[in-house]
C-alpha cells in the first residue's frame, strides 16, 4: 500500500513446472456470485481477484499436522472465495464456515480497503499475520514457524529490501516500480534429474485501486497480458486465456 496515495498493489510470482498448461479464467457476474479473474491450471486457482477488489494468493509451505475437524479443500477453493467474498474478513469467515485448514500451504488475502493478512495453520491453531507498515510479504516458509523449513529465504529478503529502497527513494510509487521489487525473487528455468524444467511460470501485477491487471509469462517482456478489470468484469461470457509463448 502506497502510504502517500493510498493505492494498493499486489504482485505474485508463480513457480512450478514450466510445461504446465497455465491459463487465466474470467468468470462473469451472476445473481449470487461476483465476477472474478483467477490464474492457475487444471481447474484450480493459484491466485486471483474479484470485482470487489478481494485478492488472494497461495504458496506451498512445510507440511503441518492436520487440524482436528478441518481439512484441505476438495474443489476450486480460490474460485469459491472470489465468487462469494468481498473483503479479507469475509474470506476468513468463509474458511471457518467451510472448516478449511491447509496443512501444506498458506494463503494471503488483500482487499480494496488496504487490509491484508496471511493465514497459516500451525501447531493445531489458525495463525493470522496482518499487514504492517503498509506491506505484507510471503514466500514458502511459515511466518509462524520459520524453522519448519525453507528459511532463511533470499527471495523474501530481496523483496523486503527492494520495497524499503523504493520507499526511501521519495519517488512516486507505481505498479511498475512495485513489480520491480520482485526482480531478484523470480526463479530462472532449471532442469531436474528427470529432465523436467521448473521455474517461474508467470508473474502477475495488480493495481487493486485502479483495477489494472498485468501478467508476464515465463519471465518474458513480450508475452505480457494487459487487462482493464473494469471492462473484463462487466462482460457476460466466461473467458479462458491460455498462457503460451
mmCIF file of C-alpha atoms in Angstrom:
data_model
loop_
_atom_site.group_PDB
_atom_site.id
_atom_site.type_symbol
_atom_site.label_atom_id
_atom_site.label_comp_id
_atom_site.label_asym_id
_atom_site.label_seq_id
_atom_site.Cartn_x
_atom_site.Cartn_y
_atom_site.Cartn_z
ATOM 1 C CA UNK A 1 0.000 0.000 0.000
ATOM 2 C CA UNK A 2 1.445 3.380 -1.008
ATOM 3 C CA UNK A 3 1.428 5.382 2.230
ATOM 4 C CA UNK A 4 1.256 8.655 0.253
ATOM 5 C CA UNK A 5 -1.516 7.967 -2.262
ATOM 6 C CA UNK A 6 -3.235 5.030 -0.571
ATOM 7 C CA UNK A 7 -3.045 2.994 -3.775
ATOM 8 C CA UNK A 8 -2.979 -0.763 -3.306
ATOM 9 C CA UNK A 9 -0.799 -3.146 -5.312
ATOM 10 C CA UNK A 10 -0.401 -6.926 -5.344
ATOM 11 C CA UNK A 11 2.378 -8.880 -7.073
ATOM 12 C CA UNK A 12 2.735 -12.648 -7.357
ATOM 13 C CA UNK A 13 5.448 -14.864 -8.818
ATOM 14 C CA UNK A 14 4.229 -18.404 -9.545
ATOM 15 C CA UNK A 15 6.966 -21.040 -9.533
ATOM 16 C CA UNK A 16 6.220 -24.529 -10.821
ATOM 17 C CA UNK A 17 6.998 -26.880 -13.716
ATOM 18 C CA UNK A 18 7.242 -24.854 -16.913
ATOM 19 C CA UNK A 19 5.370 -27.450 -19.005
ATOM 20 C CA UNK A 20 2.140 -26.925 -17.042
ATOM 21 C CA UNK A 21 -0.851 -25.704 -19.085
ATOM 22 C CA UNK A 22 -1.437 -22.456 -17.208
ATOM 23 C CA UNK A 23 -4.274 -20.076 -18.065
ATOM 24 C CA UNK A 24 -6.324 -17.112 -16.889
ATOM 25 C CA UNK A 25 -10.005 -17.741 -16.161
ATOM 26 C CA UNK A 26 -12.524 -14.872 -16.040
ATOM 27 C CA UNK A 27 -15.958 -15.755 -14.680
ATOM 28 C CA UNK A 28 -18.906 -13.395 -15.299
ATOM 29 C CA UNK A 29 -21.137 -11.965 -12.604
ATOM 30 C CA UNK A 30 -24.314 -13.858 -11.697
ATOM 31 C CA UNK A 31 -27.156 -13.333 -9.230
ATOM 32 C CA UNK A 32 -25.256 -14.943 -6.368
ATOM 33 C CA UNK A 33 -21.630 -14.732 -7.493
ATOM 34 C CA UNK A 34 -19.177 -11.901 -8.083
ATOM 35 C CA UNK A 35 -17.307 -11.534 -11.340
ATOM 36 C CA UNK A 36 -13.740 -12.755 -10.861
ATOM 37 C CA UNK A 37 -10.411 -13.470 -12.503
ATOM 38 C CA UNK A 38 -8.075 -16.219 -11.439
ATOM 39 C CA UNK A 39 -4.940 -17.818 -12.810
ATOM 40 C CA UNK A 40 -3.684 -21.354 -12.408
ATOM 41 C CA UNK A 41 -4.058 -24.753 -14.078
ATOM 42 C CA UNK A 42 -6.157 -27.941 -14.003
ATOM 43 C CA UNK A 43 -9.283 -26.063 -12.899
ATOM 44 C CA UNK A 44 -7.595 -24.821 -9.732
ATOM 45 C CA UNK A 45 -6.981 -21.163 -8.909
ATOM 46 C CA UNK A 46 -3.481 -20.366 -7.669
ATOM 47 C CA UNK A 47 -4.384 -16.696 -7.184
ATOM 48 C CA UNK A 48 -6.800 -14.043 -8.406
ATOM 49 C CA UNK A 49 -9.032 -11.033 -7.783
ATOM 50 C CA UNK A 50 -12.754 -10.275 -7.979
ATOM 51 C CA UNK A 51 -14.873 -7.239 -8.872
ATOM 52 C CA UNK A 52 -14.998 -6.137 -5.220
ATOM 53 C CA UNK A 53 -11.206 -5.881 -5.061
ATOM 54 C CA UNK A 54 -10.598 -9.007 -2.983
ATOM 55 C CA UNK A 55 -7.239 -10.542 -3.912
ATOM 56 C CA UNK A 56 -5.809 -13.886 -2.875
ATOM 57 C CA UNK A 57 -2.701 -15.947 -3.436
ATOM 58 C CA UNK A 58 -1.333 -19.208 -2.071
ATOM 59 C CA UNK A 59 2.165 -20.620 -1.547
ATOM 60 C CA UNK A 60 3.427 -24.084 -0.635
ATOM 61 C CA UNK A 61 4.934 -24.397 2.860
ATOM 62 C CA UNK A 62 6.399 -27.201 5.008
ATOM 63 C CA UNK A 63 3.769 -29.797 5.862
ATOM 64 C CA UNK A 64 1.950 -29.487 9.181
ATOM 65 C CA UNK A 65 -0.339 -31.785 11.135
ATOM 66 C CA UNK A 66 -3.969 -31.526 10.111
ATOM 67 C CA UNK A 67 -6.278 -29.559 12.392
ATOM 68 C CA UNK A 68 -8.901 -31.725 14.030
ATOM 69 C CA UNK A 69 -12.276 -31.181 12.401
ATOM 70 C CA UNK A 70 -10.770 -29.299 9.451
ATOM 71 C CA UNK A 71 -9.449 -30.368 6.059
ATOM 72 C CA UNK A 72 -7.966 -29.341 2.733
ATOM 73 C CA UNK A 73 -10.414 -28.203 0.027
ATOM 74 C CA UNK A 74 -11.817 -30.803 -2.341
ATOM 75 C CA UNK A 75 -12.660 -28.310 -5.061
ATOM 76 C CA UNK A 76 -11.530 -24.979 -6.529
ATOM 77 C CA UNK A 77 -11.217 -23.073 -3.244
ATOM 78 C CA UNK A 78 -9.904 -19.833 -4.734
ATOM 79 C CA UNK A 79 -12.748 -19.549 -7.214
ATOM 80 C CA UNK A 80 -15.327 -20.141 -4.477
ATOM 81 C CA UNK A 81 -13.822 -17.486 -2.215
ATOM 82 C CA UNK A 82 -13.674 -14.913 -5.024
ATOM 83 C CA UNK A 83 -17.234 -15.762 -6.051
ATOM 84 C CA UNK A 84 -18.731 -15.212 -2.589
ATOM 85 C CA UNK A 85 -16.452 -12.903 -0.550
ATOM 86 C CA UNK A 86 -15.775 -9.176 -0.916
ATOM 87 C CA UNK A 87 -13.332 -8.476 1.939
ATOM 88 C CA UNK A 88 -10.491 -10.087 3.858
ATOM 89 C CA UNK A 89 -12.721 -10.634 6.868
ATOM 90 C CA UNK A 90 -15.378 -12.348 4.747
ATOM 91 C CA UNK A 91 -12.713 -14.652 3.257
ATOM 92 C CA UNK A 92 -11.532 -15.650 6.740
ATOM 93 C CA UNK A 93 -15.118 -16.296 7.791
ATOM 94 C CA UNK A 94 -15.634 -18.429 4.680
ATOM 95 C CA UNK A 95 -12.658 -20.636 5.583
ATOM 96 C CA UNK A 96 -14.068 -21.158 9.076
ATOM 97 C CA UNK A 97 -17.561 -21.865 7.804
ATOM 98 C CA UNK A 98 -16.239 -24.463 5.362
ATOM 99 C CA UNK A 99 -13.866 -25.906 8.003
ATOM 100 C CA UNK A 100 -10.845 -25.462 5.750
ATOM 101 C CA UNK A 101 -7.297 -25.540 7.119
ATOM 102 C CA UNK A 102 -4.428 -26.079 4.692
ATOM 103 C CA UNK A 103 -1.610 -28.239 6.020
ATOM 104 C CA UNK A 104 0.851 -27.778 3.123
ATOM 105 C CA UNK A 105 0.450 -24.096 2.231
ATOM 106 C CA UNK A 106 -0.577 -20.663 3.469
ATOM 107 C CA UNK A 107 -2.884 -18.032 1.981
ATOM 108 C CA UNK A 108 -2.705 -14.279 1.529
ATOM 109 C CA UNK A 109 -5.769 -12.071 1.217
ATOM 110 C CA UNK A 110 -5.986 -8.350 0.479
ATOM 111 C CA UNK A 111 -8.882 -6.038 -0.298
ATOM 112 C CA UNK A 112 -9.781 -2.585 -1.554
ATOM 113 C CA UNK A 113 -9.654 -1.066 1.954
ATOM 114 C CA UNK A 114 -5.931 -1.841 2.249
ATOM 115 C CA UNK A 115 -6.495 -4.662 4.717
ATOM 116 C CA UNK A 116 -4.328 -7.728 4.154
ATOM 117 C CA UNK A 117 -3.443 -10.914 6.000
ATOM 118 C CA UNK A 118 -1.516 -14.159 5.666
ATOM 119 C CA UNK A 119 -3.343 -17.094 7.237
ATOM 120 C CA UNK A 120 -1.492 -20.218 8.366
ATOM 121 C CA UNK A 121 -2.427 -23.344 10.288
ATOM 122 C CA UNK A 122 0.397 -24.324 12.620
ATOM 123 C CA UNK A 123 0.529 -26.456 15.791
ATOM 124 C CA UNK A 124 -3.186 -27.117 15.690
ATOM 125 C CA UNK A 125 -4.168 -23.434 15.508
ATOM 126 C CA UNK A 126 -5.036 -20.825 12.912
ATOM 127 C CA UNK A 127 -2.433 -18.030 12.872
ATOM 128 C CA UNK A 128 -3.060 -14.617 11.291
ATOM 129 C CA UNK A 129 -0.265 -12.273 10.186
ATOM 130 C CA UNK A 130 -1.746 -8.857 9.391
ATOM 131 C CA UNK A 131 -0.241 -6.192 7.163
ATOM 132 C CA UNK A 132 2.247 -3.913 8.978
ATOM 133 C CA UNK A 133 3.910 -0.717 7.797
ATOM 134 C CA UNK A 134 1.874 -0.788 4.579
ATOM 135 C CA UNK A 135 3.305 -4.087 3.299
ATOM 136 C CA UNK A 136 2.886 -7.832 3.600
ATOM 137 C CA UNK A 137 5.182 -10.477 2.087
ATOM 138 C CA UNK A 138 5.024 -14.258 1.960
ATOM 139 C CA UNK A 139 7.136 -16.870 0.193
ATOM 140 C CA UNK A 140 7.456 -20.572 1.025
ATOM 141 C CA UNK A 141 8.265 -20.593 4.729
ATOM 142 C CA UNK A 142 5.799 -20.332 7.582
ATOM 143 C CA UNK A 143 5.801 -16.867 9.127
ATOM 144 C CA UNK A 144 4.603 -18.500 12.342
ATOM 145 C CA UNK A 145 7.381 -21.103 12.419
ATOM 146 C CA UNK A 146 10.308 -20.251 10.097
ATOM 147 C CA UNK A 147 12.403 -23.108 11.458
ATOM 148 C CA UNK A 148 9.943 -25.630 9.992
ATOM 149 C CA UNK A 149 11.738 -25.244 6.657
ATOM 150 C CA UNK A 150 12.548 -23.078 3.601
ATOM 151 C CA UNK A 151 14.182 -20.476 5.855
ATOM 152 C CA UNK A 152 16.192 -18.304 5.596
ATOM 153 C CA UNK A 153 14.672 -17.229 2.284
ATOM 154 C CA UNK A 154 16.697 -14.987 -0.012
ATOM 155 C CA UNK A 155 13.585 -14.173 -2.058
ATOM 156 C CA UNK A 156 11.748 -12.806 0.979
ATOM 157 C CA UNK A 157 14.790 -10.777 1.984
ATOM 158 C CA UNK A 158 15.244 -9.460 -1.567
ATOM 159 C CA UNK A 159 11.623 -8.314 -1.830
ATOM 160 C CA UNK A 160 11.742 -6.719 1.621
ATOM 161 C CA UNK A 161 14.961 -4.815 0.829
ATOM 162 C CA UNK A 162 13.690 -3.691 -2.590
ATOM 163 C CA UNK A 163 10.462 -2.338 -1.105
ATOM 164 C CA UNK A 164 12.433 -0.481 1.565
ATOM 165 C CA UNK A 165 14.683 1.115 -1.083
ATOM 166 C CA UNK A 166 11.653 2.111 -3.141
ATOM 167 C CA UNK A 167 10.000 3.753 -0.134
ATOM 168 C CA UNK A 168 13.181 5.625 0.837
ATOM 169 C CA UNK A 169 13.729 6.959 -2.697
ATOM 170 C CA UNK A 170 10.958 9.508 -2.285
ATOM 171 C CA UNK A 171 9.907 8.915 -5.891
ATOM 172 C CA UNK A 172 6.317 8.347 -6.901
ATOM 173 C CA UNK A 173 5.319 4.708 -6.462
ATOM 174 C CA UNK A 174 3.510 2.965 -9.304
ATOM 175 C CA UNK A 175 2.743 -0.592 -10.396
ATOM 176 C CA UNK A 176 5.922 -0.875 -12.474
ATOM 177 C CA UNK A 177 8.144 0.082 -9.547
ATOM 178 C CA UNK A 178 6.294 -2.254 -7.215
ATOM 179 C CA UNK A 179 6.696 -5.042 -9.772
ATOM 180 C CA UNK A 180 10.425 -4.372 -9.999
ATOM 181 C CA UNK A 181 10.805 -5.274 -6.318
ATOM 182 C CA UNK A 182 10.335 -8.899 -7.447
ATOM 183 C CA UNK A 183 13.349 -8.727 -9.760
ATOM 184 C CA UNK A 184 15.550 -10.993 -7.623
ATOM 185 C CA UNK A 185 12.682 -13.204 -6.441
ATOM 186 C CA UNK A 186 11.846 -14.970 -9.698
ATOM 187 C CA UNK A 187 13.174 -18.438 -10.482
ATOM 188 C CA UNK A 188 15.182 -18.941 -13.672
ATOM 189 C CA UNK A 189 14.486 -22.178 -15.596
ATOM 190 C CA UNK A 190 16.254 -25.166 -14.065
ATOM 191 C CA UNK A 191 16.181 -28.821 -15.127
ATOM 192 C CA UNK A 192 15.931 -31.609 -12.555
ATOM 193 C CA UNK A 193 17.487 -35.077 -12.706
ATOM 194 C CA UNK A 194 14.487 -36.446 -14.630
ATOM 195 C CA UNK A 195 14.819 -33.723 -17.263
ATOM 196 C CA UNK A 196 11.758 -31.717 -16.224
ATOM 197 C CA UNK A 197 12.248 -27.968 -16.176
ATOM 198 C CA UNK A 198 10.931 -25.789 -13.340
ATOM 199 C CA UNK A 199 10.962 -22.056 -12.728
ATOM 200 C CA UNK A 200 8.715 -19.003 -12.719
ATOM 201 C CA UNK A 201 5.662 -19.858 -14.829
ATOM 202 C CA UNK A 202 4.224 -16.338 -14.643
ATOM 203 C CA UNK A 203 4.313 -13.147 -12.621
ATOM 204 C CA UNK A 204 1.118 -11.165 -12.055
ATOM 205 C CA UNK A 205 0.874 -7.467 -11.233
ATOM 206 C CA UNK A 206 -2.401 -5.989 -9.989
ATOM 207 C CA UNK A 207 -3.318 -2.374 -9.293
ATOM 208 C CA UNK A 208 -6.250 -3.096 -6.971
ATOM 209 C CA UNK A 209 -7.192 0.569 -6.636
ATOM 210 C CA UNK A 210 -7.474 1.261 -10.375
ATOM 211 C CA UNK A 211 -8.424 -2.282 -11.450
ATOM 212 C CA UNK A 212 -5.485 -2.878 -13.793
ATOM 213 C CA UNK A 213 -4.043 -6.348 -14.348
ATOM 214 C CA UNK A 214 -0.804 -7.448 -15.999
ATOM 215 C CA UNK A 215 0.694 -10.912 -16.336
ATOM 216 C CA UNK A 216 4.133 -11.801 -17.696
ATOM 217 C CA UNK A 217 4.513 -15.395 -18.899
ATOM 218 C CA UNK A 218 7.824 -17.203 -18.363
ATOM 219 C CA UNK A 219 9.762 -14.028 -17.495
ATOM 220 C CA UNK A 220 9.134 -12.560 -20.947
ATOM 221 C CA UNK A 221 8.637 -8.849 -21.617
ATOM 222 C CA UNK A 222 6.958 -9.798 -24.904
ATOM 223 C CA UNK A 223 4.430 -12.269 -23.503
ATOM 224 C CA UNK A 224 2.575 -9.760 -21.327
ATOM 225 C CA UNK A 225 -1.193 -9.796 -20.953
ATOM 226 C CA UNK A 226 -2.774 -6.443 -20.046
ATOM 227 C CA UNK A 227 -6.381 -6.217 -18.861
ATOM 228 C CA UNK A 228 -8.682 -3.462 -17.640
ATOM 229 C CA UNK A 229 -10.598 -5.280 -14.922
ATOM 230 C CA UNK A 230 -13.493 -2.808 -15.005
ATOM 231 C CA UNK A 231 -14.097 -3.854 -18.614
ATOM 232 C CA UNK A 232 -13.494 -7.571 -18.084
ATOM 233 C CA UNK A 233 -15.731 -7.826 -15.036
ATOM 234 C CA UNK A 234 -18.660 -6.330 -16.945
ATOM 235 C CA UNK A 235 -18.554 -8.903 -19.720
ATOM 236 C CA UNK A 236 -21.305 -11.517 -19.686
ATOM 237 C CA UNK A 237 -19.430 -14.517 -21.075
ATOM 238 C CA UNK A 238 -16.814 -16.718 -19.477
ATOM 239 C CA UNK A 239 -13.297 -16.271 -20.844
ATOM 240 C CA UNK A 240 -10.278 -18.553 -20.816
ATOM 241 C CA UNK A 241 -6.944 -17.023 -21.811
ATOM 242 C CA UNK A 242 -4.302 -19.708 -22.357
ATOM 243 C CA UNK A 243 -0.752 -18.744 -21.481
ATOM 244 C CA UNK A 244 1.770 -19.616 -24.144
ATOM 245 C CA UNK A 245 4.742 -18.159 -25.973
#
